[in-house]
Structure formats: structure tokens, C-alpha cells
Coordinates of C-alpha atoms in Angstrom, one line a residue:
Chain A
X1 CA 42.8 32.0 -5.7
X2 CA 41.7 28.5 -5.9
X3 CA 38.8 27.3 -4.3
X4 CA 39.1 24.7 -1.6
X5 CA 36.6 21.8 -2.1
X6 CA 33.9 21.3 0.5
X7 CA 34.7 17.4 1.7
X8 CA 32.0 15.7 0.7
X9 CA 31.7 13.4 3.3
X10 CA 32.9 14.8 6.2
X11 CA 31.2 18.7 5.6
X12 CA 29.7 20.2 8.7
X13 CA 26.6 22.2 7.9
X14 CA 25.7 25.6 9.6
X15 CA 22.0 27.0 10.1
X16 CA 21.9 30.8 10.9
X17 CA 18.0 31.1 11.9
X18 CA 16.8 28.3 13.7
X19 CA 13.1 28.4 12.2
X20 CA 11.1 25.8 10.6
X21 CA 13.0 25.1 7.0
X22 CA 16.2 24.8 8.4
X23 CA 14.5 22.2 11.0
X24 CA 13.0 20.7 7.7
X25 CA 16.4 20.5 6.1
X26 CA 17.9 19.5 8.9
X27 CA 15.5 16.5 9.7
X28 CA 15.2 15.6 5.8
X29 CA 18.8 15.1 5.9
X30 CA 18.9 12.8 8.6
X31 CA 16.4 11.3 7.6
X32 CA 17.7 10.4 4.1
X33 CA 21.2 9.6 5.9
X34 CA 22.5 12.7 3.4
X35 CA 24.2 13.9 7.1
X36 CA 24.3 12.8 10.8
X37 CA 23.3 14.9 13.4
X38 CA 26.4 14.9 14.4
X39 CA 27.7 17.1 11.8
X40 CA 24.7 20.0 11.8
X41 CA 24.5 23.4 13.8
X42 CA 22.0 26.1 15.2
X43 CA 21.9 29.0 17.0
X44 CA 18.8 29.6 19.2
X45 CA 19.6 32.2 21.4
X46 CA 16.5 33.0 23.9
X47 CA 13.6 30.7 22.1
X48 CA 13.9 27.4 24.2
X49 CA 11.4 25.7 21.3
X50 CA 13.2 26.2 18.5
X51 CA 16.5 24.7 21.0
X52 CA 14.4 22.1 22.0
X53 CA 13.5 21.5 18.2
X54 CA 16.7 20.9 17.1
X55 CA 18.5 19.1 20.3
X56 CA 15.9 16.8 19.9
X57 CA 16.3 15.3 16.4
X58 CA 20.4 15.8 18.0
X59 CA 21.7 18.4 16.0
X60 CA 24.2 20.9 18.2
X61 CA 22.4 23.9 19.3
X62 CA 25.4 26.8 20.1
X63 CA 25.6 29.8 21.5
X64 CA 26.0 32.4 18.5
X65 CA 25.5 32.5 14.7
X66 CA 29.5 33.4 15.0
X67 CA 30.3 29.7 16.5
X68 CA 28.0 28.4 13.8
X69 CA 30.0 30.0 10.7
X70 CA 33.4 28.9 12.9
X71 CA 32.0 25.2 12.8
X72 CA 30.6 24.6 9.7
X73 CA 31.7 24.0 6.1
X74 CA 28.5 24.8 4.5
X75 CA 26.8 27.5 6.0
X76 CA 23.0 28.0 5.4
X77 CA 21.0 31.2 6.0
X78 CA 17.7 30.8 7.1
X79 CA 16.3 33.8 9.1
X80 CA 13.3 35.7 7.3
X81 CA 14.3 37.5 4.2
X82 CA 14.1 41.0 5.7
X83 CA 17.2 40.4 8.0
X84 CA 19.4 38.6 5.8
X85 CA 21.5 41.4 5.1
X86 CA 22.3 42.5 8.4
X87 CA 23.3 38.9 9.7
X88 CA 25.4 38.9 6.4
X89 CA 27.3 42.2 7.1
X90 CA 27.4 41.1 10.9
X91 CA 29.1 37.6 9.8
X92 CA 31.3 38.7 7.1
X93 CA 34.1 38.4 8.6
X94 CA 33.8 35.1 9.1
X95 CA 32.6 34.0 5.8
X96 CA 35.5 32.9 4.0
X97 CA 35.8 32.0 0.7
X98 CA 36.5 28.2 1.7
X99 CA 33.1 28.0 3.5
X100 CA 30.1 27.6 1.0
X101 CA 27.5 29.9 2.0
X102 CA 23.4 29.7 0.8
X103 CA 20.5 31.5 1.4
X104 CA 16.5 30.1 1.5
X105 CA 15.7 33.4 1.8
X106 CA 12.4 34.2 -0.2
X107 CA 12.9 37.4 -2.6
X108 CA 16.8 37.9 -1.7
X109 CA 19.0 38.1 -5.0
X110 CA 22.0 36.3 -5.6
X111 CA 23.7 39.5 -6.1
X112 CA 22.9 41.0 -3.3
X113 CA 24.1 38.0 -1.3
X114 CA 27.0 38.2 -2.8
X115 CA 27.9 41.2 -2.5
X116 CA 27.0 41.4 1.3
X117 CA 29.1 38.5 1.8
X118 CA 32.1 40.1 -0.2
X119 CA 32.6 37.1 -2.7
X120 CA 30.9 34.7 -5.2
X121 CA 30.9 31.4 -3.2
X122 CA 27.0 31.2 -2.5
X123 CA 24.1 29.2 -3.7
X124 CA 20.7 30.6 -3.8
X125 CA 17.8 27.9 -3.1
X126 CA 13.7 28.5 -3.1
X127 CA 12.4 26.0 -1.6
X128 CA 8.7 25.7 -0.7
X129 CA 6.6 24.9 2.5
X130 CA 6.4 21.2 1.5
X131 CA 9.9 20.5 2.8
X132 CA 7.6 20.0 5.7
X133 CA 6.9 16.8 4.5
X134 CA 10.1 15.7 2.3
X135 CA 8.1 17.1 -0.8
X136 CA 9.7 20.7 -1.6
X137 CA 10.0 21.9 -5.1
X138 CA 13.0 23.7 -5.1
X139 CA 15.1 25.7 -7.5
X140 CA 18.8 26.8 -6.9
X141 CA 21.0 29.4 -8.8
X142 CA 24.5 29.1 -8.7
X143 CA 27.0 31.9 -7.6
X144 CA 29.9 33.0 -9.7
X145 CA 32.6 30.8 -7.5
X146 CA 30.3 28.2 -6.5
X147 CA 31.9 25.4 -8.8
X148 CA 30.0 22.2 -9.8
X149 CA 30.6 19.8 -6.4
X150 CA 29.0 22.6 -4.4
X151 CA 26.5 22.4 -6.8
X152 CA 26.0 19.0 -6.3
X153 CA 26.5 19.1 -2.4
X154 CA 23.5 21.2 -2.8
X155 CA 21.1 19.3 -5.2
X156 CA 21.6 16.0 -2.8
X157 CA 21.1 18.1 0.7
X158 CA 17.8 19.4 -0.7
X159 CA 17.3 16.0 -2.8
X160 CA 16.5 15.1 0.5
X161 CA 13.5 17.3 1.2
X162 CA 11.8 16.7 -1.8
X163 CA 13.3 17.5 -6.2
X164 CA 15.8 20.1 -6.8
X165 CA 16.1 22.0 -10.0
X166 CA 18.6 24.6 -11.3
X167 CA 18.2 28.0 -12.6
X168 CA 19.4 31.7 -13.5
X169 CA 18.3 33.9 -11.0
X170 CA 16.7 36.0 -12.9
X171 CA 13.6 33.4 -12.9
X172 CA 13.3 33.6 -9.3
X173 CA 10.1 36.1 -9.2
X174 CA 8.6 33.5 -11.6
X175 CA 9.5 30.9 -9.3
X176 CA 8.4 32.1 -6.4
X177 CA 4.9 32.9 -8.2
X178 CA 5.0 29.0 -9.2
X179 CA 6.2 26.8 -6.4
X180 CA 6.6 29.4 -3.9
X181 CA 3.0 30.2 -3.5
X182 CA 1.6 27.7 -5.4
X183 CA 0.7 25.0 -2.5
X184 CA -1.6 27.7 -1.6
X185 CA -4.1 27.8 -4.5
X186 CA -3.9 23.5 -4.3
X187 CA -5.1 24.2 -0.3
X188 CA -8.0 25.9 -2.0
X189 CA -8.3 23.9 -4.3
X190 CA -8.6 20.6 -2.5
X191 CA -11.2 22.7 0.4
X192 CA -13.5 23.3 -3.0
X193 CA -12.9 19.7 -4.0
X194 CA -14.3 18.6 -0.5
X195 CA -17.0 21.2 -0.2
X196 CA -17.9 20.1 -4.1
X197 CA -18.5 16.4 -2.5
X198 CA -20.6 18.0 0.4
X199 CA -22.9 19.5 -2.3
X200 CA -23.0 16.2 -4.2
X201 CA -24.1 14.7 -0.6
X202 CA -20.9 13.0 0.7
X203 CA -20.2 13.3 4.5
X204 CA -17.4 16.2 5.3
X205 CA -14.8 13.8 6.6
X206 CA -15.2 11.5 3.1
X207 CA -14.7 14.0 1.0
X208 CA -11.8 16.1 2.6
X209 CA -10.0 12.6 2.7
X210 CA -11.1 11.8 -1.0
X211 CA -10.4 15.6 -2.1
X212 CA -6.6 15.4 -0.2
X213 CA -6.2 11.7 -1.6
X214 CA -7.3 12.9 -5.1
X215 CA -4.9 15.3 -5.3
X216 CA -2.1 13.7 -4.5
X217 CA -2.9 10.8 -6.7
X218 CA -3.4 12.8 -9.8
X219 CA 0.0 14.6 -8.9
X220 CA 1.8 11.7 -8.7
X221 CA 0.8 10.6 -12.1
X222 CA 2.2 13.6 -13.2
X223 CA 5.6 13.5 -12.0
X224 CA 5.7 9.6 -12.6
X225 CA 4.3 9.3 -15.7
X226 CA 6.5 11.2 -17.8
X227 CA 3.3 12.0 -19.7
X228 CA 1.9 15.6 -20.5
X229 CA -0.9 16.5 -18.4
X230 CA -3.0 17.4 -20.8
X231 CA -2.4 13.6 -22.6
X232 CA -3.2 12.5 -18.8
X233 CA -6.4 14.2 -19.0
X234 CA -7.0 12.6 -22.3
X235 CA -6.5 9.0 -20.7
X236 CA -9.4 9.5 -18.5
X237 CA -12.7 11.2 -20.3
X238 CA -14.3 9.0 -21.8
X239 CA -17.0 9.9 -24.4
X240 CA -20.5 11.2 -22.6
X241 CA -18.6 10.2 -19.1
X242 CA -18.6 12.0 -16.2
X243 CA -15.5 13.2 -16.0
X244 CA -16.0 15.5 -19.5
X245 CA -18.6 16.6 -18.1
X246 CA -16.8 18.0 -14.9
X247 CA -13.8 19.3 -17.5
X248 CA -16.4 21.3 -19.0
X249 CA -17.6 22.8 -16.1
X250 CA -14.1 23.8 -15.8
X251 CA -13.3 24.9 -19.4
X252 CA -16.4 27.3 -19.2
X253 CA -15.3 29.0 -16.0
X254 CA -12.2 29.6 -17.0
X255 CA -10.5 27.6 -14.3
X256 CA -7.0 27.4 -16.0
X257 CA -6.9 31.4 -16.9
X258 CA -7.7 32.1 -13.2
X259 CA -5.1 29.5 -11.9
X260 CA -2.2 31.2 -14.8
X261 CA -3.7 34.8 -13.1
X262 CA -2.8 33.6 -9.7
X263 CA 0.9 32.8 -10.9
X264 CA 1.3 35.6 -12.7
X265 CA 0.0 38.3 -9.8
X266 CA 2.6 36.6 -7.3
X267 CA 5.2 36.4 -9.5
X268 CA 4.5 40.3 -10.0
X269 CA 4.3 41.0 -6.7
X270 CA 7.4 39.3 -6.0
X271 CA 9.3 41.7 -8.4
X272 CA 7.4 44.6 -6.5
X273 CA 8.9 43.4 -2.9
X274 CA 12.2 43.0 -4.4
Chain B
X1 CA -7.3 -1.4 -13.2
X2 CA -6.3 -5.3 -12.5
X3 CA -2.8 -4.7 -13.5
X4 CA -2.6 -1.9 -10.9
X5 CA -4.2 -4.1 -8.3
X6 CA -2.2 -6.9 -9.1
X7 CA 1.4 -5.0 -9.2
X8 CA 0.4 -3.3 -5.6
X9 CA -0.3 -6.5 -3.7
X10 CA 2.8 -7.7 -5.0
X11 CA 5.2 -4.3 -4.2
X12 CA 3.5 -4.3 -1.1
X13 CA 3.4 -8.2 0.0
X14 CA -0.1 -8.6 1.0
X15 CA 0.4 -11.5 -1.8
X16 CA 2.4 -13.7 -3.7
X17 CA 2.0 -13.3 -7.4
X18 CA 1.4 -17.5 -7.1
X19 CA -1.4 -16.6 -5.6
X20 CA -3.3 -14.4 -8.3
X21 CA -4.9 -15.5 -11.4
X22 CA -6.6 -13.7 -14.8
X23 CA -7.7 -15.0 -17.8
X24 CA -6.9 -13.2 -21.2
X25 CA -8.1 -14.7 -24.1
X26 CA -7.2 -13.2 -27.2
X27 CA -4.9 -10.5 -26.4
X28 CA -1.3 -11.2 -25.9
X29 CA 0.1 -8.1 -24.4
X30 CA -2.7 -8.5 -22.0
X31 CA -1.6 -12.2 -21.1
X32 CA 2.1 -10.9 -21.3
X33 CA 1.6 -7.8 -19.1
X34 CA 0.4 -10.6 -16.3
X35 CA 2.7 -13.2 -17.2
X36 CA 5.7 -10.8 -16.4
X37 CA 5.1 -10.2 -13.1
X38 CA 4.9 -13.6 -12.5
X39 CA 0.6 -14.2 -12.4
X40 CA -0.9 -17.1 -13.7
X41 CA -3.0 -16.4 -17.0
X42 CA -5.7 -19.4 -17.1
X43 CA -7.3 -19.9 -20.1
X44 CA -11.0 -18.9 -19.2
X45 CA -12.7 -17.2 -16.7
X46 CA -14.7 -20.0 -15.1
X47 CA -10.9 -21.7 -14.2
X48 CA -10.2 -18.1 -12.7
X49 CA -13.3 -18.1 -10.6
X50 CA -12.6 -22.1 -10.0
X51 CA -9.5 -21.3 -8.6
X52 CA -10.0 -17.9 -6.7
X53 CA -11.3 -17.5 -3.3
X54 CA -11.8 -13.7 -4.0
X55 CA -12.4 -12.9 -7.6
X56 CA -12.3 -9.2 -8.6
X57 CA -14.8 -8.0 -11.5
X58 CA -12.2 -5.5 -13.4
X59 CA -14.4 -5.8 -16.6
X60 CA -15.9 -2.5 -18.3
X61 CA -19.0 -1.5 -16.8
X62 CA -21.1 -2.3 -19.7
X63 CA -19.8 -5.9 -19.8
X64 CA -19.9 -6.7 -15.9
X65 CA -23.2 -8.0 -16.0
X66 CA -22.9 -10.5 -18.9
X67 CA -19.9 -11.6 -17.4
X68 CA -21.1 -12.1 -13.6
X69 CA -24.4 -14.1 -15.0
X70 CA -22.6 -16.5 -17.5
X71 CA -20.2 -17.3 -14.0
X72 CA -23.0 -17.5 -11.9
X73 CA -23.3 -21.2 -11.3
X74 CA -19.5 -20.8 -10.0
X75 CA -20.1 -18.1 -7.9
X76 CA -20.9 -19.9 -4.3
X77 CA -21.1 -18.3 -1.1
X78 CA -18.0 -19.3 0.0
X79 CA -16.4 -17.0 -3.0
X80 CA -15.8 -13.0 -1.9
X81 CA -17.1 -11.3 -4.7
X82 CA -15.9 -7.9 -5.9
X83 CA -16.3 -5.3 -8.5
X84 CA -14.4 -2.3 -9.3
X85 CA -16.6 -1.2 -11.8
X86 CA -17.3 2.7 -12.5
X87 CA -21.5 3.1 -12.4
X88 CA -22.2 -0.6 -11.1
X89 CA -24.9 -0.5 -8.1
X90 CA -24.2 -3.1 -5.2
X91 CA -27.8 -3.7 -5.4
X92 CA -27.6 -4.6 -8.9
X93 CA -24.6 -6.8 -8.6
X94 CA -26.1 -9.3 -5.9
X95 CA -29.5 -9.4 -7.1
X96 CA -30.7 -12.7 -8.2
X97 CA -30.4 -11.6 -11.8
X98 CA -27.0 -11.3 -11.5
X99 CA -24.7 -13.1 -8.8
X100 CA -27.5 -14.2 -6.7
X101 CA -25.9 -13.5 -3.4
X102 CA -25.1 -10.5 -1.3
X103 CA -21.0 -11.4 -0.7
X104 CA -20.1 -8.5 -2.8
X105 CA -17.8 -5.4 -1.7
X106 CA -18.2 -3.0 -4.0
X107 CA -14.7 -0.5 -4.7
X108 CA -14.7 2.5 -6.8
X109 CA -10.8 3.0 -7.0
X110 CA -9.6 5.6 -9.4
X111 CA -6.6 6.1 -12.2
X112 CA -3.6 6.8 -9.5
X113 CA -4.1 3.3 -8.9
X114 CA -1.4 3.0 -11.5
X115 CA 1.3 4.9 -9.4
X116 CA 0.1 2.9 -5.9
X117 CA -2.0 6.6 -4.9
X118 CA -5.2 5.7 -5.8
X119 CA -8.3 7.4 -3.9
X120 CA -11.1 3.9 -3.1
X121 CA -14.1 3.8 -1.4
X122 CA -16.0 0.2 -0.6
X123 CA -19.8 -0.5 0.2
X124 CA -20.4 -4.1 1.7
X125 CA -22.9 -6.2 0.3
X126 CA -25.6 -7.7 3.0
X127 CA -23.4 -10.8 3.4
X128 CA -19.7 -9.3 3.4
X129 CA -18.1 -9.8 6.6
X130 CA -15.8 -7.6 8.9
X131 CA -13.2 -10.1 7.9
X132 CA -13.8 -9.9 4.3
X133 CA -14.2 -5.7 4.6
X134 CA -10.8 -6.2 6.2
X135 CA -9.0 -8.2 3.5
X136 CA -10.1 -5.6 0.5
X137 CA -9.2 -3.0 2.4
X138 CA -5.6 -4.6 2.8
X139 CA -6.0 -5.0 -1.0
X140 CA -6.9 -2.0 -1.8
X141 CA -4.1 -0.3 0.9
X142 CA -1.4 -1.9 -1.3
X143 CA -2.5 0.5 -4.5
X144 CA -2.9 3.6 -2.2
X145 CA -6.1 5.1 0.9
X146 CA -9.1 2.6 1.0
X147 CA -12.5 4.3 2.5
X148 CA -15.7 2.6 3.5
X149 CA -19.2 4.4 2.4
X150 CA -22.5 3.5 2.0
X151 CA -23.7 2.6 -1.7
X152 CA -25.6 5.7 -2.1
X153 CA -23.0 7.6 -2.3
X154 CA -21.1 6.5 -5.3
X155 CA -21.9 8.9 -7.5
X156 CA -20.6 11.7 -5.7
X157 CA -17.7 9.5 -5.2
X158 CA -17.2 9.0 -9.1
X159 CA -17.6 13.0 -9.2
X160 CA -15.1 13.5 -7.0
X161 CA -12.4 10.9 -6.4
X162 CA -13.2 9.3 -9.7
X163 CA -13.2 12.3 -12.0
X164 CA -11.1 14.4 -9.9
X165 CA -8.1 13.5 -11.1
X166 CA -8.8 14.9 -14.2
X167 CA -9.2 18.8 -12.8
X168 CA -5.6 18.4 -11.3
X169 CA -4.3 17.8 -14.8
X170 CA -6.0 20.6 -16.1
X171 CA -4.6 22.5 -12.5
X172 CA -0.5 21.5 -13.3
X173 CA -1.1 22.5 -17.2
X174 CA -2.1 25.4 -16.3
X175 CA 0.5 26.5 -13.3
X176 CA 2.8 25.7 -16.2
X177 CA 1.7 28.0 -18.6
X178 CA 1.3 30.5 -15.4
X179 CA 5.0 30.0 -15.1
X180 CA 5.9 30.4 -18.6
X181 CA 3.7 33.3 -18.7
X182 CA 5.6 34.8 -16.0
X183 CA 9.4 34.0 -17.8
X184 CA 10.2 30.4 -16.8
X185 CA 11.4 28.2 -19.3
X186 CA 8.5 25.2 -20.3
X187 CA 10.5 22.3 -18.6
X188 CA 11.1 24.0 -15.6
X189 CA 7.8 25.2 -14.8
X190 CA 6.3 22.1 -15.4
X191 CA 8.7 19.9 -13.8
X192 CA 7.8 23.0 -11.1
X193 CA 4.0 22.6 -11.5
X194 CA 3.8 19.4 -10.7
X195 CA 6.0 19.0 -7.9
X196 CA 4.2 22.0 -6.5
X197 CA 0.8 20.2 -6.6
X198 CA 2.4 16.7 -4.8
X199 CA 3.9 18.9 -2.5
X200 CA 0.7 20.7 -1.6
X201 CA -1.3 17.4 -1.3
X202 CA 1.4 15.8 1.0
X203 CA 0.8 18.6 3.2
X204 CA -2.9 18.1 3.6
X205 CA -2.6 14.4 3.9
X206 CA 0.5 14.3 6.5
X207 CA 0.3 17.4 8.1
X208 CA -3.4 16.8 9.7
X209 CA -4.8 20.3 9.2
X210 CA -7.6 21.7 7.2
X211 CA -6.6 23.1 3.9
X212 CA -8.2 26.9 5.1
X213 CA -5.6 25.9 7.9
X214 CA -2.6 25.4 5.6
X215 CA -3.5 28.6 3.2
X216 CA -3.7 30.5 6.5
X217 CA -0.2 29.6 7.6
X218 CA 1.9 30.0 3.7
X219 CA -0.7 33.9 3.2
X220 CA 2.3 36.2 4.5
X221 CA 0.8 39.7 4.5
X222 CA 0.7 41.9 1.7
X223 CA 2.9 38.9 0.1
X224 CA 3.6 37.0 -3.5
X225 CA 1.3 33.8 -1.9
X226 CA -2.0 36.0 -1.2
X227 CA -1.4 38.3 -4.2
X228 CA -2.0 34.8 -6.1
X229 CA -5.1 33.8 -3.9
X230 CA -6.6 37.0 -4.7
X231 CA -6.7 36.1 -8.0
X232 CA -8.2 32.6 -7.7
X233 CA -11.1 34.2 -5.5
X234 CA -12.0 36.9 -7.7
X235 CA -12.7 34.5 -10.4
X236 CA -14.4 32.0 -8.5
X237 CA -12.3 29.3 -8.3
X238 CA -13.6 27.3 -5.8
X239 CA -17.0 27.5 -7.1
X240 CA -15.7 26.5 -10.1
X241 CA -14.2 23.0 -8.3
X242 CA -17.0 22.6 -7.0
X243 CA -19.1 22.8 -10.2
X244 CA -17.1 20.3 -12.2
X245 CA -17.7 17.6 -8.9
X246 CA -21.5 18.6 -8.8
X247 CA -21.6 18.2 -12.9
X248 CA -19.7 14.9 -12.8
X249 CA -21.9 13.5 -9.9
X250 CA -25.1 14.3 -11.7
X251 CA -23.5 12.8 -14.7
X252 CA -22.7 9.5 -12.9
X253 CA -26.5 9.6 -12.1
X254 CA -27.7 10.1 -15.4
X255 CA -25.2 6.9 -16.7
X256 CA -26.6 4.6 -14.1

């Protein structure tokens, strides 16, 4: 049976679970002219925030997820991972094989979702908390009948959060290890940045805004460079300077073990929740 | 560092590139580095200062001094002075041995100046105005976040906004290798890594909440994200942040 192609620029887009990434996808998308609000649905049914969250950057809020699946080309599920599979089941019906279906869920397999579903048509994304902010790293894995314009229909809708990347499933534990938890240990990070510049007597507010700043400067040298970090890191220590001597500090702690630890323990624990 | 400077005000239209000058004397990919983005490259630095109402000291730090006492005579009062270099005192740089006036504003920027996400902090000199505090800080807004501090503080500054960047590096190297340890191919988990860290730092600059804030809100319990902060606290992590910013500061001390 051949697959009917999602019109590109024409697709109506479906949210089941009207939480906070679907709001981020749906503003990004706006926002990046990727979609009008026009062409984007919810479901809230008794939380009058999350209504109000969507009616007011003018997406259509309806009545049930079932009027949401009937309206929308691409249909995205977004409620928390631990009731995917019953809103699958519930929708199935619905879910034909000319409607491309994806799941944010954290920790949900592809095969799983497929299988609840009753076909091959669906795109797995993790995306991460920064789609808050236009900045998600995301990573998609592609069904068995999700052909290469859904693909693409998928890389620019999240394009427009932040970078998209593609990937077998099977990396996802790793993934969500990585990117998935990963903002977390930069929070620290940048609070230990700040609190270092208390010690070295700055004033609080200074160094949380230099610590934050910092951060994202030295990041975006690192994804607009197109050097290695560690050639970045070369680039700035100059012999006897001062920034050596904070590598060293770091080198003799252990500071990249710990932070490969921290990837490594969520990535396991990820594969324990699964 | 003047490249940088140079290329923001441009981008951003704070000015003209008709309106900025350089000298480079010998070295041609210097000159052509200007040339292409359409500044003037003058032949010395005395028809720079001649011609500059604001004249930036982007020399190394071990050469600033030389170079701001052989300009002296051209340095009048009605010239904004500046320096942007790493270690160099405001007291040091308007004292009669040097300029001989206090119209300096002194700007630690750092590397990400490069990518227009630079991390600066100013000090005024005794004779910098509001007005003059307000044009550097335009400047310095075109390359990335301008901060004002007094002069006492720049060597915590250099520790921590000036070195910093160098700890982050260390920070995306290793979430790669975290990621590769873990299964993921090289590319991805550093294209990963990286994006991660930008992501993370977007939050705590847009999102106005404290970083304990932001861990609070992604820690689901019993989850992947505090299974990974466990980790970094048993080892000390912060601590260890904190010592690198504590040894660079001290560091930055010691050079001056």
C-alpha cells in the first residue's frame, strides 16, 4: 500500500498533551514561520492554563484528542511517557497510515510505538528542555514507513526549536544520558562558576551574569567554529597564564571523568526505566 | 580581539566600517583581514590615533605600555581612551607615566568575542563620562553582554569570564566521550555535546531563573537527569569549578 505524502505546505499538525514542549514546538514553529497558527491543534480538556497557553499564541484548542487526530496530518504525542500507550491504544483507530504520527516521549521505543499504533509510519524525536528557548538538541529515529519527506517535514518543524539530528534507536538511552539530562549538570555547572567568582570576591549578581554569559559564549564557539574543543582549549592557554592554571585545577580533580560518569549513570538509568 | 570588535559594530550597525581605522605594519594578512571588511588600514599608529576620536588599545599586554607612552603627545583629553588588555590596571594606564589622563574605560572582553557572545566587563577611568561609559557599552553590546565593575575586581573577572571559557571546552570534550562511552557514535555526541551546553546556557540567560532553579525543574524523581547529577556531586564537581576560577584569579594576581 503506498504511502500518501504529507503536503508540505498545507499539513495541519496535531498535539495530543497540551504540556510545555508541545507549546515550545508549537510557538518555535510560529515563530520561525515553519507553520501558522492556523494550521496547529490541542486538546486541553479541564486545565484552562494550558487552553489559555495555546489560544493565546492562536493555535485551535478542541475538545478531544479524537478531533485532534481527525484534523491533523501530522500528529504529535506529547503527554508524559508513562501514558503514551494508553492514548495510543485509545486513538488507534484513528491513526491511519496516511497521518504521520511522532512521539517526544522521553524513554518510549520506536517499537513500541509502533506497534501500539498498528503500523510503521512514526517518528521518534528527544528533544531537550531548551526547546524552551529555540535551543533543543534533538535526535529523531525514523520508523519503518516513515519515508524521507516525513523525515524532512520533521528535521525543519524541530529545526525550528533549536538542531535536529538523526539516529537508530537503539542510541536513545545514550541520548537521553547526553542531551536529555545534560542541561542539568551545565545548571550546576554555571552555579559553581558564579559561586567560584564569589570566592575570588566578585559581587553575586556579576558573576552569575558572567558565569551564564561565559557559558554560552564558549558554546557557541563550539558549534560555530567547526573546531575540536580540545584545539579550542589550546587557542586560549597561554604559557604561565591564568587560564592553565584553572585547566589544571580541573585536570587534577578529575572534572572530565566525573562529567563522562554523569552521562554514563543516566544513560544507564535510562535503560533501567525502559 | 580588534577584528572581533571591528566585525560586531559593523554586523550590528553601531558603525560604518568608514568610520574605523588600524594600522598594520608589516603583516599583510593582518592589513588584508581589515581591508576586507572594508576598514581603513593607515600606515602608523600615530595617523590612527590622529584620526580616532575613541582609540582602542588591542595590543598584547606586555606591549600596551610602550605603545600608549610613544602616542602619548597625541593622546588629548578630548580622545576616549580604551584598553582591552588582559592584566592591564586602570590605574596603570592613566598614570602620568603612561597616558597622563584618566579618560580611559578599561574592558576585559573574552574569546567568544569572535562568535558576537563575548562575556566584558568595563571600569571607568576618573575622567570617563556617563556618555562615554555609554558608547563602549554600545560597542562592546555589538560583540555580545557588556558589564560595568569596579577595577578591583579584574582578576576575578579574568578567572572567571576570561578563563572560563576554557573549562566549557574541557566540559563538551568530555560529554562527548560520556556519549561515546555510553554507545553513541563520535559525531553525534559531539554535535550533541555541544548543542546541549548552548542549550543549557540559553536557558539560564533567557529564562531569568537561578541555575539551582533550572536543575530543580529538569531532576524528575528517581530519573536519567538526577542519576547523572549524582554523579557530578559525589565527585565534587562544583568544587572543582570553583577551584579552577579561584586558581585562575590568584594567577591573574600573581601576572600583574
Amino acid at each position: 500500500m503506498e504511502i500518501i505524502p504529507i503536503p508540505t505546505d498545507s499539513y495541519t499538525l496535531g498535539f495530543i498533551g497540551a504540556g510545555k514542549m508541545a507549546e515550545s514546538i508549537a510557538k518555535g514553529a510560529i515563530r520561525s514561520g515553519v507553520l501558522p497558527p492556523s494550521r496547529i491543534r490541542t486538546a486541553a480538556h479541564s486545565n484552562l492554563s494550558r487552553r489559555d497557553a495555546f489560544e493565546s499564541i492562536g493555535v485551535t484548542v478542541l475538545s478531544s484528542n479524537e478531533d485532534v487526530v481527525r484534523e491533523s496530518n501530522v500528529v504529535v504525542f506529547s503527554v508524559k511517557p508513562q501514558l503514551v500507550k494508553d492514548v495510543v491504544l485509545k486513538l488507534k483507530p484513528l491513526l491511519t497510515k496516511n497521518k504521520l504520527l511522532v512521539s517526544v516521549a522521553a524513554g518510549i521505543k520506536l517499537k513500541d510505538l509502533q506497534e501500539w499504533a498498528g503500523h510503521e509510519r512514526f517518528i521518534r524525536v528527544m528533544p531537550n528542555t531548551p526547546a524552551a528557548v529555540g535551543e533543543a538538541a534533538s535526535v529523531m529515529s525514523l520508523g519503518g514507513a516513515a519515508t524521507e519527506e516525513d523525515a524532512n517535514l520533521i528535521s525543519q518543524l524541530f529545526g525550528s526549536i533549536g538542531k535536529i539530528w538523526k539516529a537508530d534507536d537503539k542510541y536513545f538511552d545514550a541520548i537521553t544520558g547526553l542531551s536529555g539530562s545534560g542541561p542539568a549538570y551545565i545548571y550546576l555547572a554555571i552555579e559553581a562558576l558564579a559561586d567560584g567568582g564569589v570566592a575570588a570576591g566578585l559581587p553575586r549578581d556579576l558573576a552569575l551574569s558572567l558565569a551564564s554569559q561565559t557559558v554560552l559564549g564558549a558554546a557557541s564557539m563550539a558549534t560555530q567554529s567547526g573546531k575540536h574543543p580540545g584545539q579550542l582549549k589550546d587557542d586560549v592557554t597561554s604559557p604561565g597564564g591564568t587560564t592553565i592554571a584553572g585547566v589544571h585545577e580541573l585536570e587534577k580533580a578529575g572534572f572530565r571523568g566525573t562529567l563522562m560518569n554523569a552521562v554514563v549513570a543516566a544513560a544507564k538509568r535510562s535503560r533501567e526505566l525502559s
